[in-house]
mmCIF file of C-alpha atoms and ligand atoms in Angstrom:
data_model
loop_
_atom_site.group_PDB
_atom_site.id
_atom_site.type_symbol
_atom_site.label_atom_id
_atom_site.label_comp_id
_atom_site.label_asym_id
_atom_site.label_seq_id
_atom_site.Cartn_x
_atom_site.Cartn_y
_atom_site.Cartn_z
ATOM 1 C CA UNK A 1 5.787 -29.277 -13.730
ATOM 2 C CA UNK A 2 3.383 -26.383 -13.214
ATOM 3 C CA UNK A 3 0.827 -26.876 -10.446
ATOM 4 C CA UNK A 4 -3.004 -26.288 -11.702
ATOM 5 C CA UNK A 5 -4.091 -24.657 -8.760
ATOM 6 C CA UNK A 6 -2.785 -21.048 -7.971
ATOM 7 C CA UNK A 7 -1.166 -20.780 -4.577
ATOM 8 C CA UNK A 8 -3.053 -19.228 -1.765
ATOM 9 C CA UNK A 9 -0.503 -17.615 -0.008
ATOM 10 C CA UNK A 10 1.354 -16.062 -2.882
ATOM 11 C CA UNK A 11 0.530 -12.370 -3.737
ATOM 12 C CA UNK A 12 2.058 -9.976 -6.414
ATOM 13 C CA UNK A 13 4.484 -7.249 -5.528
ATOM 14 C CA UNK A 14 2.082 -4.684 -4.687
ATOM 15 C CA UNK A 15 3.798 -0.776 -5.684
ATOM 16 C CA UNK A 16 1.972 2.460 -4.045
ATOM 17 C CA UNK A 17 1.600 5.009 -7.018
ATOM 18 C CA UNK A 18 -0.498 7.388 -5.003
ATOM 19 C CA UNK A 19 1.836 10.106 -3.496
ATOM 20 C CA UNK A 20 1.034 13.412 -4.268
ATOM 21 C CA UNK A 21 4.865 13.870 -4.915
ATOM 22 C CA UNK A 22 5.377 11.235 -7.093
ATOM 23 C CA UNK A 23 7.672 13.256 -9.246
ATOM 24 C CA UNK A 24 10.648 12.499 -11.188
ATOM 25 C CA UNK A 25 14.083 13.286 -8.614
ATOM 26 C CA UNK A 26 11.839 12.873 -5.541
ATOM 27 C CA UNK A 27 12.724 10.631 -2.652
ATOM 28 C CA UNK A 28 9.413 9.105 -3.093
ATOM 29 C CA UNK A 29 9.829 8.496 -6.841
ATOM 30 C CA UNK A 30 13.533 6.954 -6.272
ATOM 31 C CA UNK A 31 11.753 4.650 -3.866
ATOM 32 C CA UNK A 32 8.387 3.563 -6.266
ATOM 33 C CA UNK A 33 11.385 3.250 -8.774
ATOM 34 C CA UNK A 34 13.257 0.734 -6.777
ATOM 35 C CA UNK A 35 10.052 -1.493 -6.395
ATOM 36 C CA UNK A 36 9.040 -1.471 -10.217
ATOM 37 C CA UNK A 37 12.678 -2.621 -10.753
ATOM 38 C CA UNK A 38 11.950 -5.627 -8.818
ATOM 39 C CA UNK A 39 8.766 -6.200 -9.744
ATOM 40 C CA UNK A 40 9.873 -6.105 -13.298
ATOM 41 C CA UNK A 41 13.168 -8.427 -12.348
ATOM 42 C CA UNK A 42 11.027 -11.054 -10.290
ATOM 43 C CA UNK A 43 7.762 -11.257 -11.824
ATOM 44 C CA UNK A 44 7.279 -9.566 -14.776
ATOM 45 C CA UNK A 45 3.924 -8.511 -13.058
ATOM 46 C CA UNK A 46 2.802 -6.354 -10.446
ATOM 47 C CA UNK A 47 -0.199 -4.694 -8.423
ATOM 48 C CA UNK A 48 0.067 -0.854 -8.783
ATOM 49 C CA UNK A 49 -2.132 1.641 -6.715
ATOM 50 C CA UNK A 50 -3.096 4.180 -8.770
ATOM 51 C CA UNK A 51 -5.959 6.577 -7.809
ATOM 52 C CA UNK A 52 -6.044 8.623 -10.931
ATOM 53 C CA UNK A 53 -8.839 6.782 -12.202
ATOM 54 C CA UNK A 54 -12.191 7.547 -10.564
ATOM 55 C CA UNK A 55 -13.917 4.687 -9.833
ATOM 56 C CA UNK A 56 -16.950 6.275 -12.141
ATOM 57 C CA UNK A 57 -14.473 5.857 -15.274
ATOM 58 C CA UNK A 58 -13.793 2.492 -14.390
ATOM 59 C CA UNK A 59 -17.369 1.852 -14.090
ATOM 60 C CA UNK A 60 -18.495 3.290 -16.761
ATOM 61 C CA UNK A 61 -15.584 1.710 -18.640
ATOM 62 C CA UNK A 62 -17.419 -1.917 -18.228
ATOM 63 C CA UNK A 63 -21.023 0.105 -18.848
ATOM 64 C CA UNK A 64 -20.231 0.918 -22.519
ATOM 65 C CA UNK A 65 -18.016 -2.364 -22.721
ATOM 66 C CA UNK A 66 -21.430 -4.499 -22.350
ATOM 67 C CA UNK A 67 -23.112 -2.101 -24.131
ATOM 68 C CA UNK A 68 -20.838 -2.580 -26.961
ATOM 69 C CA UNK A 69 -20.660 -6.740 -26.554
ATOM 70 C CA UNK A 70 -24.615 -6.579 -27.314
ATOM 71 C CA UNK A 71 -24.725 -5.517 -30.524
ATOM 72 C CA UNK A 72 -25.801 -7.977 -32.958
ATOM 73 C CA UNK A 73 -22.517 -9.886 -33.977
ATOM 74 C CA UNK A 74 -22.747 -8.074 -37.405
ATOM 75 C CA UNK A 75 -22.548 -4.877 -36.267
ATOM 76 C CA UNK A 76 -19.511 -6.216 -34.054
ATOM 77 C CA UNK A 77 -18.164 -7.757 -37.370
ATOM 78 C CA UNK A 78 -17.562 -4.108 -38.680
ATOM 79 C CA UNK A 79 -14.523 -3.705 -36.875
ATOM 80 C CA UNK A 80 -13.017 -6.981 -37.881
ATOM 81 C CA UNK A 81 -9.439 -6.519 -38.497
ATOM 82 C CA UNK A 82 -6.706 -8.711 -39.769
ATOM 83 C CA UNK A 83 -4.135 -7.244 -36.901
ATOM 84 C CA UNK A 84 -5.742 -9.631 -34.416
ATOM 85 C CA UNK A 85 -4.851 -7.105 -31.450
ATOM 86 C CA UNK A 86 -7.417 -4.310 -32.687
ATOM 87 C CA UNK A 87 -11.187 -4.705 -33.606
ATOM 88 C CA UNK A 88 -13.426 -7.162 -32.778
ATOM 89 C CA UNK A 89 -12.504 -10.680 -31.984
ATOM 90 C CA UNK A 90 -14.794 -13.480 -30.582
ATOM 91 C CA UNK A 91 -16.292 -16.725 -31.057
ATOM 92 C CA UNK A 92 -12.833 -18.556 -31.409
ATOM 93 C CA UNK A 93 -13.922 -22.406 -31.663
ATOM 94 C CA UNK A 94 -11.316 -23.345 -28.683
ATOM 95 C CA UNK A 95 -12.261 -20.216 -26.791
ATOM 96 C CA UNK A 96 -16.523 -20.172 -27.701
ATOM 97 C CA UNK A 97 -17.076 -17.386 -24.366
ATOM 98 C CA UNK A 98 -14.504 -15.044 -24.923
ATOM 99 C CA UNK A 99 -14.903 -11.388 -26.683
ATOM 100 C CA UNK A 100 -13.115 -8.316 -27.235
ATOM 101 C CA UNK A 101 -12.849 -5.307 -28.905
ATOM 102 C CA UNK A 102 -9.665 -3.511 -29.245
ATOM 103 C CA UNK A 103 -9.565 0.286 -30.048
ATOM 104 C CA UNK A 104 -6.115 1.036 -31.601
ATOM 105 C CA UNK A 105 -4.924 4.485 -31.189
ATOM 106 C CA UNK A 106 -7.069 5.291 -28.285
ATOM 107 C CA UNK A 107 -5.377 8.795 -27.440
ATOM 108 C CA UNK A 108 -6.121 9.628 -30.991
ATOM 109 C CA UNK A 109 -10.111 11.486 -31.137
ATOM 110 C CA UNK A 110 -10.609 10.839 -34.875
ATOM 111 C CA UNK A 111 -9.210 6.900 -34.624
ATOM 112 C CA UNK A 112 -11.690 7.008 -31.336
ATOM 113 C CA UNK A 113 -14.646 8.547 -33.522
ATOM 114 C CA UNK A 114 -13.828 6.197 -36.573
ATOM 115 C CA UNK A 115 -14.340 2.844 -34.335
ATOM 116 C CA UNK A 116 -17.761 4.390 -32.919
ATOM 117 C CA UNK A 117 -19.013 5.221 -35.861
ATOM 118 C CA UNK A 118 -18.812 1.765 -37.163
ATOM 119 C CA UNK A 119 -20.503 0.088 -34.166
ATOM 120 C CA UNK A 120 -22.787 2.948 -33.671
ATOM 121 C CA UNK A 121 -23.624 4.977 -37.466
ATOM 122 C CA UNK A 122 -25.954 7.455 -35.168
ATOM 123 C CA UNK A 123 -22.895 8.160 -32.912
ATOM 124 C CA UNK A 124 -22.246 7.486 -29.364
ATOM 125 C CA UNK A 125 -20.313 10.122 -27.518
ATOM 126 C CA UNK A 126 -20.103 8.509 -24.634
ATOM 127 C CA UNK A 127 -18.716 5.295 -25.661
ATOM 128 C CA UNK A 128 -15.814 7.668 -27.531
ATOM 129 C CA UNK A 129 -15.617 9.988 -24.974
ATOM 130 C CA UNK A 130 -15.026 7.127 -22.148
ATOM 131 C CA UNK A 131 -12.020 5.284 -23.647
ATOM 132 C CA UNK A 132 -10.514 8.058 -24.469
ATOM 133 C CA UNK A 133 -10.700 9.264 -20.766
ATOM 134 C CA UNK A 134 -9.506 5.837 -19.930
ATOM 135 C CA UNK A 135 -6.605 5.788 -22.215
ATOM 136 C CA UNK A 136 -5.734 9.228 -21.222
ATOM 137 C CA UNK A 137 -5.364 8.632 -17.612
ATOM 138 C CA UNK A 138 -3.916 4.702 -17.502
ATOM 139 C CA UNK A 139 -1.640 6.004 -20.130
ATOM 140 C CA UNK A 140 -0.394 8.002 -16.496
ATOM 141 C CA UNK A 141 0.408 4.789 -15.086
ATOM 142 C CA UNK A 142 1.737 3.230 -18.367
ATOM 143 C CA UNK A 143 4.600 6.330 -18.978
ATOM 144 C CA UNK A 144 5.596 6.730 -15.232
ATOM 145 C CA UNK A 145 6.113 2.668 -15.046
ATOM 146 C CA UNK A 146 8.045 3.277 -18.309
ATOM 147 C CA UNK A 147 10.101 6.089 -17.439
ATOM 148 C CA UNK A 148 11.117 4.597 -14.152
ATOM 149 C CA UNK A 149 12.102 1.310 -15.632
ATOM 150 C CA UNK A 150 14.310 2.986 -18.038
ATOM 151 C CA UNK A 151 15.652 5.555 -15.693
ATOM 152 C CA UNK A 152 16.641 2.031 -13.060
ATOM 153 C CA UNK A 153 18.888 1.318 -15.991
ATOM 154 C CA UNK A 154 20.679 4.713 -16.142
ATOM 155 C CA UNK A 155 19.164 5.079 -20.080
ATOM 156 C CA UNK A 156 19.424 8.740 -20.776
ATOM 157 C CA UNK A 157 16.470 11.421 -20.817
ATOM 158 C CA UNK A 158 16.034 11.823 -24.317
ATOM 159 C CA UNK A 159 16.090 8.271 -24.952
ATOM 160 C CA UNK A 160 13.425 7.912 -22.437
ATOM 161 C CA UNK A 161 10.817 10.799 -24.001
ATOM 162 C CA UNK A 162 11.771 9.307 -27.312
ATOM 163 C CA UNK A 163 10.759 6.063 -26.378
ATOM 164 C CA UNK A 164 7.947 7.161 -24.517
ATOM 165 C CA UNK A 165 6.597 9.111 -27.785
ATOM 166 C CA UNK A 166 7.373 5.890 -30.082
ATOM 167 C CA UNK A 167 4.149 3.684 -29.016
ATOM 168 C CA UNK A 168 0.232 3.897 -29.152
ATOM 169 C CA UNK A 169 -2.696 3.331 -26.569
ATOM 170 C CA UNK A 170 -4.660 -0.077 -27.715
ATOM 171 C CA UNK A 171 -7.774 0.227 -25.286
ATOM 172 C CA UNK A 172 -8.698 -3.726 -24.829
ATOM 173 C CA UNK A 173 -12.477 -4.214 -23.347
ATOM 174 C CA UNK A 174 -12.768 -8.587 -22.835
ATOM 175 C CA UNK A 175 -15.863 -10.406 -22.125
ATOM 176 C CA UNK A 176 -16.011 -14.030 -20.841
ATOM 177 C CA UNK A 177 -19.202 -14.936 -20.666
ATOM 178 C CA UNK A 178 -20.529 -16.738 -17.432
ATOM 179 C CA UNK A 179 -22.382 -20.148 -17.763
ATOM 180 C CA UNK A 180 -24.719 -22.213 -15.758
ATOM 181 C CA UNK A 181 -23.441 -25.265 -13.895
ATOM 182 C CA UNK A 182 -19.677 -24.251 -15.619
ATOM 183 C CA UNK A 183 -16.910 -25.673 -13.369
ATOM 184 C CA UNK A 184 -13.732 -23.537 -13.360
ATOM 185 C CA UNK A 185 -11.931 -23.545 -16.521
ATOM 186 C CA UNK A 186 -9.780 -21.774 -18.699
ATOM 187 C CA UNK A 187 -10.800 -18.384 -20.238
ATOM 188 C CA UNK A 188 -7.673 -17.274 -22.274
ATOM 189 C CA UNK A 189 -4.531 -19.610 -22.189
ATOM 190 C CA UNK A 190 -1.565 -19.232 -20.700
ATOM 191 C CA UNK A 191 0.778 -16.537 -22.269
ATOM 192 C CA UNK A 192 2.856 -13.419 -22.339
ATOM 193 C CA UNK A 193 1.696 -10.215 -23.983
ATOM 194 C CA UNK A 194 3.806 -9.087 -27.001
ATOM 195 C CA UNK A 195 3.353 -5.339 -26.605
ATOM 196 C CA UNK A 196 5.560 -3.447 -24.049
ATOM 197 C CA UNK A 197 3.051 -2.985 -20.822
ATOM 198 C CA UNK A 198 -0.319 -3.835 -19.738
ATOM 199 C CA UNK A 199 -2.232 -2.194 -17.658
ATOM 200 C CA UNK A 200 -5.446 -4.340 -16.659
ATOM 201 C CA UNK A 201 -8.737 -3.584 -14.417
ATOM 202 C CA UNK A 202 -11.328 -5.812 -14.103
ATOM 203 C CA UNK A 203 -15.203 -5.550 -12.990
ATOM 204 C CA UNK A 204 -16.760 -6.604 -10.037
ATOM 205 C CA UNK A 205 -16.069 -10.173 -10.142
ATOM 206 C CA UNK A 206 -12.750 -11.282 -7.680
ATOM 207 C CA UNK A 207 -11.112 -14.010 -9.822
ATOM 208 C CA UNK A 208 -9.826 -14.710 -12.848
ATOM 209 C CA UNK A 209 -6.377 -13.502 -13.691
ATOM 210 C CA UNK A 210 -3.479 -15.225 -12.689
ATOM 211 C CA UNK A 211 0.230 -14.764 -13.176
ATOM 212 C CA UNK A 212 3.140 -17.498 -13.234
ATOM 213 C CA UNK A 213 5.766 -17.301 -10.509
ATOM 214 C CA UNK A 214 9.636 -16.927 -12.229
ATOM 215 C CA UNK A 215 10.133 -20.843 -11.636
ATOM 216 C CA UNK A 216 7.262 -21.387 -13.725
ATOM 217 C CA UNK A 217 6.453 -23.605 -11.089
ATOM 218 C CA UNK A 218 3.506 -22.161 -9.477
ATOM 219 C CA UNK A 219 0.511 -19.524 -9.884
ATOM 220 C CA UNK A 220 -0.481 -16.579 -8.275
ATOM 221 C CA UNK A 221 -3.858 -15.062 -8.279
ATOM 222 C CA UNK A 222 -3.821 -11.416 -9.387
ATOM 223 C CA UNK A 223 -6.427 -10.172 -7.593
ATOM 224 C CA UNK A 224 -6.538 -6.609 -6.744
ATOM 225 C CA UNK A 225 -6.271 -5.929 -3.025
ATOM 226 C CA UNK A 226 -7.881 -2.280 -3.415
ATOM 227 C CA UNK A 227 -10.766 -0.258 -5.830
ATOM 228 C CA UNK A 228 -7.841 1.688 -7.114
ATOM 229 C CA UNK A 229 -5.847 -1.043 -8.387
ATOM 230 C CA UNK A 230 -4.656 -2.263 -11.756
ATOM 231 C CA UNK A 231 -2.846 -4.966 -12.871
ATOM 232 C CA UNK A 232 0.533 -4.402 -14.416
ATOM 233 C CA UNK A 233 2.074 -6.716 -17.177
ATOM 234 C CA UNK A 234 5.329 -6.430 -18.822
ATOM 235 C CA UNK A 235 5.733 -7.562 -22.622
ATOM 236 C CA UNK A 236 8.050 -9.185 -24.875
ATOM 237 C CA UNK A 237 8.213 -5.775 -26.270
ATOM 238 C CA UNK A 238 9.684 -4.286 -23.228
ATOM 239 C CA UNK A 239 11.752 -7.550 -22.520
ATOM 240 C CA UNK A 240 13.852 -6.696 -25.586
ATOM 241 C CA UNK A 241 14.300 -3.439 -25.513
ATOM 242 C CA UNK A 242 15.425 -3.929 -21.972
ATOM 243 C CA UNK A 243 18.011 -6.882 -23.014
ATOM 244 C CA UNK A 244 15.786 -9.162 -21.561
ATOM 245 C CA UNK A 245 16.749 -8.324 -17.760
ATOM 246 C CA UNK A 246 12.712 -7.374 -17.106
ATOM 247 C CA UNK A 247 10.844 -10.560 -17.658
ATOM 248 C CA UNK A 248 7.570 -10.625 -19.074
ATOM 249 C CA UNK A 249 4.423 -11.532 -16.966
ATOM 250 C CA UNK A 250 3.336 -14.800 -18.081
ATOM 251 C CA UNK A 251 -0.192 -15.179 -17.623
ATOM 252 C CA UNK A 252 -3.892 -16.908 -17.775
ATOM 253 C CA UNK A 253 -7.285 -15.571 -16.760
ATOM 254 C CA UNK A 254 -9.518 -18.842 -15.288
ATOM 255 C CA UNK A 255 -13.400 -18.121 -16.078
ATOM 256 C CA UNK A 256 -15.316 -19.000 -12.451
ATOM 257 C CA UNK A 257 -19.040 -20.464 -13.128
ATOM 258 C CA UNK A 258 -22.184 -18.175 -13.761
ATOM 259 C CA UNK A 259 -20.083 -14.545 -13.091
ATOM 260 C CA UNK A 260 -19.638 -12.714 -16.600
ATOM 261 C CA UNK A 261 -16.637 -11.585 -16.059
ATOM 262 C CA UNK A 262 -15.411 -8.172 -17.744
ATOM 263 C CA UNK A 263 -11.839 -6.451 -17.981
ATOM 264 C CA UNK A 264 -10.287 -3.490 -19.571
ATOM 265 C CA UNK A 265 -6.989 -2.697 -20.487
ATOM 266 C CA UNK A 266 -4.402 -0.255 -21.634
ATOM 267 C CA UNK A 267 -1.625 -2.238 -23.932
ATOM 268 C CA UNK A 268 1.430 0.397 -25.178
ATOM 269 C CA UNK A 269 2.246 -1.298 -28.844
ATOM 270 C CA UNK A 270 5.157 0.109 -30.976
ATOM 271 C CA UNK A 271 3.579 2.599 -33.162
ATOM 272 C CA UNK A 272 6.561 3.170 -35.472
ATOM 273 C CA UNK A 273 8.352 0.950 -37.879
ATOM 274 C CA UNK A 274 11.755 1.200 -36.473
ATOM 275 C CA UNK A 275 13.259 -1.624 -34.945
ATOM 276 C CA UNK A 276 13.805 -2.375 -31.231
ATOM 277 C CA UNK A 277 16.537 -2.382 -30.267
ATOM 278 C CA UNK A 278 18.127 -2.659 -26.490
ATOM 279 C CA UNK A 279 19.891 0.949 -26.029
ATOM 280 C CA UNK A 280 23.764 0.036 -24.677
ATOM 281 C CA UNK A 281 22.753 1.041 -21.154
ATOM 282 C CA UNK A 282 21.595 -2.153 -21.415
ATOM 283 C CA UNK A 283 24.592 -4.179 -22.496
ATOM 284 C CA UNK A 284 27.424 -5.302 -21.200
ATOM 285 C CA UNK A 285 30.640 -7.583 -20.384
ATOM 286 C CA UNK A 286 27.735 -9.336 -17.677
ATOM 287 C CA UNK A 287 24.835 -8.847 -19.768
ATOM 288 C CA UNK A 288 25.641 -9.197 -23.655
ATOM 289 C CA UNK A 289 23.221 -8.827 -26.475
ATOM 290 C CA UNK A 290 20.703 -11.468 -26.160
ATOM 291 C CA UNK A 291 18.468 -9.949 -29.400
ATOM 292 C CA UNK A 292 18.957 -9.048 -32.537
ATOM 293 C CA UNK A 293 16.927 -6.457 -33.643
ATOM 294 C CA UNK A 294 12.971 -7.029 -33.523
ATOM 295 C CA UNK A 295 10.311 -5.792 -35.818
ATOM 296 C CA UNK A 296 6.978 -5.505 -33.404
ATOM 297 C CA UNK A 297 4.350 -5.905 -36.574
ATOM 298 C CA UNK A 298 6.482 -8.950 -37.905
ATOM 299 C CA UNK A 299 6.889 -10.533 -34.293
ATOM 300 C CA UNK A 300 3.029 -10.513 -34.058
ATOM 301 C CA UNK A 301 2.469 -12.012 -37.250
ATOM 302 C CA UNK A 302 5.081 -15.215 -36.382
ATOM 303 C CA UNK A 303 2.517 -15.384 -32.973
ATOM 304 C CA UNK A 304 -0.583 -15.047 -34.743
ATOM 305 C CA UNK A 305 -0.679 -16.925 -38.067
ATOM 306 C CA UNK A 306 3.044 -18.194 -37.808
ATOM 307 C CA UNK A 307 4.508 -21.129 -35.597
ATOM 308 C CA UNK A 308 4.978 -19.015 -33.016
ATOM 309 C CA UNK A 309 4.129 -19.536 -29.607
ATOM 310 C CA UNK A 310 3.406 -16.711 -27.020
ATOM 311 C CA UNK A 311 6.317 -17.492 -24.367
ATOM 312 C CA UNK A 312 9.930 -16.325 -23.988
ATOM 313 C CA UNK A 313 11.135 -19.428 -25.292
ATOM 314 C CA UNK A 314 9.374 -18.870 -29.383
ATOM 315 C CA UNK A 315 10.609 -15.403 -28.825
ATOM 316 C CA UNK A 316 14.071 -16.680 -28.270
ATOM 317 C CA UNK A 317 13.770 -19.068 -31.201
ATOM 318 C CA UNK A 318 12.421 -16.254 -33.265
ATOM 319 C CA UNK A 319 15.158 -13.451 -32.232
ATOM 320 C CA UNK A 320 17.636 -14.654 -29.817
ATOM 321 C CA UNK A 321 21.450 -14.139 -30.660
HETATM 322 O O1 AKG B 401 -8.828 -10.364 -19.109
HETATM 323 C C1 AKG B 401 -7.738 -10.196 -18.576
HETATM 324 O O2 AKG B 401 -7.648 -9.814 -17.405
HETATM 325 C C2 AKG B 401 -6.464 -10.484 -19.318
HETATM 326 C C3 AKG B 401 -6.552 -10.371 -20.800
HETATM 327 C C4 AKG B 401 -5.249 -10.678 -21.469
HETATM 328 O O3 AKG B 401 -4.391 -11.333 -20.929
HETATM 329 C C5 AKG B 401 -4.957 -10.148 -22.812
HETATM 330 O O4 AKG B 401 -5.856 -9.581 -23.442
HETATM 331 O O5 AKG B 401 -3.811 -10.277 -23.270
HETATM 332 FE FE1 FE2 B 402 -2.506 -11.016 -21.905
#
């Protein structure tokens, strides 16, 4: 049974990403390596450092986020999409204060332009120009986590840059709205993500994510020790590919009283139509096949209008040999 409360005096693994030599074949990259690896093993989750985002982009991040969440709701309803990930979702009856708008293909200028456009017809460089900068530069974190995951493993280089080139940025902005004389309560239910990594800041306000502990017994707030921290997440996506022996971070975020609470986040989705597949680096007499092989688009679809539930057990159910 799953206590409600988190756990005060549990904390996330929390990795340093801020060497200047953090460089492939370095001492200090063998050694960041070693800690994603058990991150990844243990928790599915972890705090990472990472100073390559000036706090003015993170800022201004959450500036055109709120900017964007007060447009009239028809103007939000232009980016609508049926792939529930991307565009504009909000007003869920079960969920009535959560928003967010998800620009797919973030690294991509025309995709970034395209999106504007809709919510803005006039233009608005600076909401373009911003998530591009963010994708750009979390997308840092995102590939280094990647490539060192992979490397732990012993998969090959060219698997690696393949992989690495195989998936798109989705830039997530989320708003849960604050609310007078709210007690604490849930703001997005407990699940996994189904992409391969997350990468999550959040604004000014302390609280609100929190990440289950392996046992599934207890909870651990996620909240970032430093102004240079992001939350890192790994996905069902990345679970398979990596014969399941990274776990995926199973998580909530808890919406405290009046605080509007905003976050932003870098999600690396499967941009291709090829399968995933674990690479046999990752198989073994001691660790044999656990999936067969796993169409991202068709996973999400079994999640989002299918039976499917968001936890390692559907995904098992849905894929497991
Ligand atoms: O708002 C957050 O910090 C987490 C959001 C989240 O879990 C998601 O979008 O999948
Ligand atoms: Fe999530």
């Amino acid at each position: 049974m799953v206590s409600l409360e988190p756990t005060p005096a549990l904390q996330l693994p929390v990795i340093d990403f801020t060497s200047p030599n953090l460089k492939p074949g370095t001492v200090e990259w063998d050694s960041v390596r070693g800690g994603v690896r058990r991150a990844l093993e243990e928790y599915g989750c972890f705090e990472a450092l990472f100073d390559k985002v000036p706090v003015e982009l993170r800022k201004a991040v959450f500036d055109v986020s709120e900017e964007a969440f007060q447009l009239p709701l028809e103007t939000k309803q232009r980016v609508v999409s049926r792939r529930k990930y991307r565009g504009y979702v909000g007003h869920i009856p079960t969920l009535p204060l959560f928003e967010v708008l998800g620009v797919d293909f973030a690294e991509n200028e025309d995709k970034v332009n395209e999106f504007t456009h809709k919510l803005w017809p006039q233009g608005n460089a600076n909401f373009s120009e911003t998530v591009m900068s963010f994708s750009e530069k979390v997308s840092g974190l995102d590939f280094m986590t990647r490539r060192m995951i992979m490397e732990s493993f012993g998969i090959n280089e060219n698997y690696i840059e393949k992989h690495l080139n195989s998936t798109k940025c989705l830039v997530r902005m989320m708003k849960y709205q604050g609310v007078e004389e709210a007690e604490e309560e849930l703001g997005l239910e407990t699940h996994t993500d189904r992409n391969m990594l997350t990468i999550l800041c959040q604004n000014d306000v302390k609280d609100g994510l929190e990440v289950r502990t392996s046992d599934d017994k207890q909870w651990i707030k996620a909240n970032p020790s430093q102004d240079s921290s992001f939350i890192v997440l790994g996905g069902a996506t990345l679970h398979v590919l990596l014969n399941g022996r990274v776990l995926t971070g199973v998580h909530r975020v808890m919406r405290m009283g009046t605080n509007t609470r905003f976050s932003a986040g870098l999600f690396s989705v499967p941009k291709t139509e090829d399968l995933i597949c674990a690479p046999d680096e990752m198989v073994d007499a001691e660790h044999p096949r656990l999936y067969k092989p796993f169409d991202f688009e068709a996973y999400f679809q079994f999640t989002t209008e299918g039976p499917g539930r968001r936890d390692v057990a559907s995904l098992r159910g849905y894929c497991g040999l």
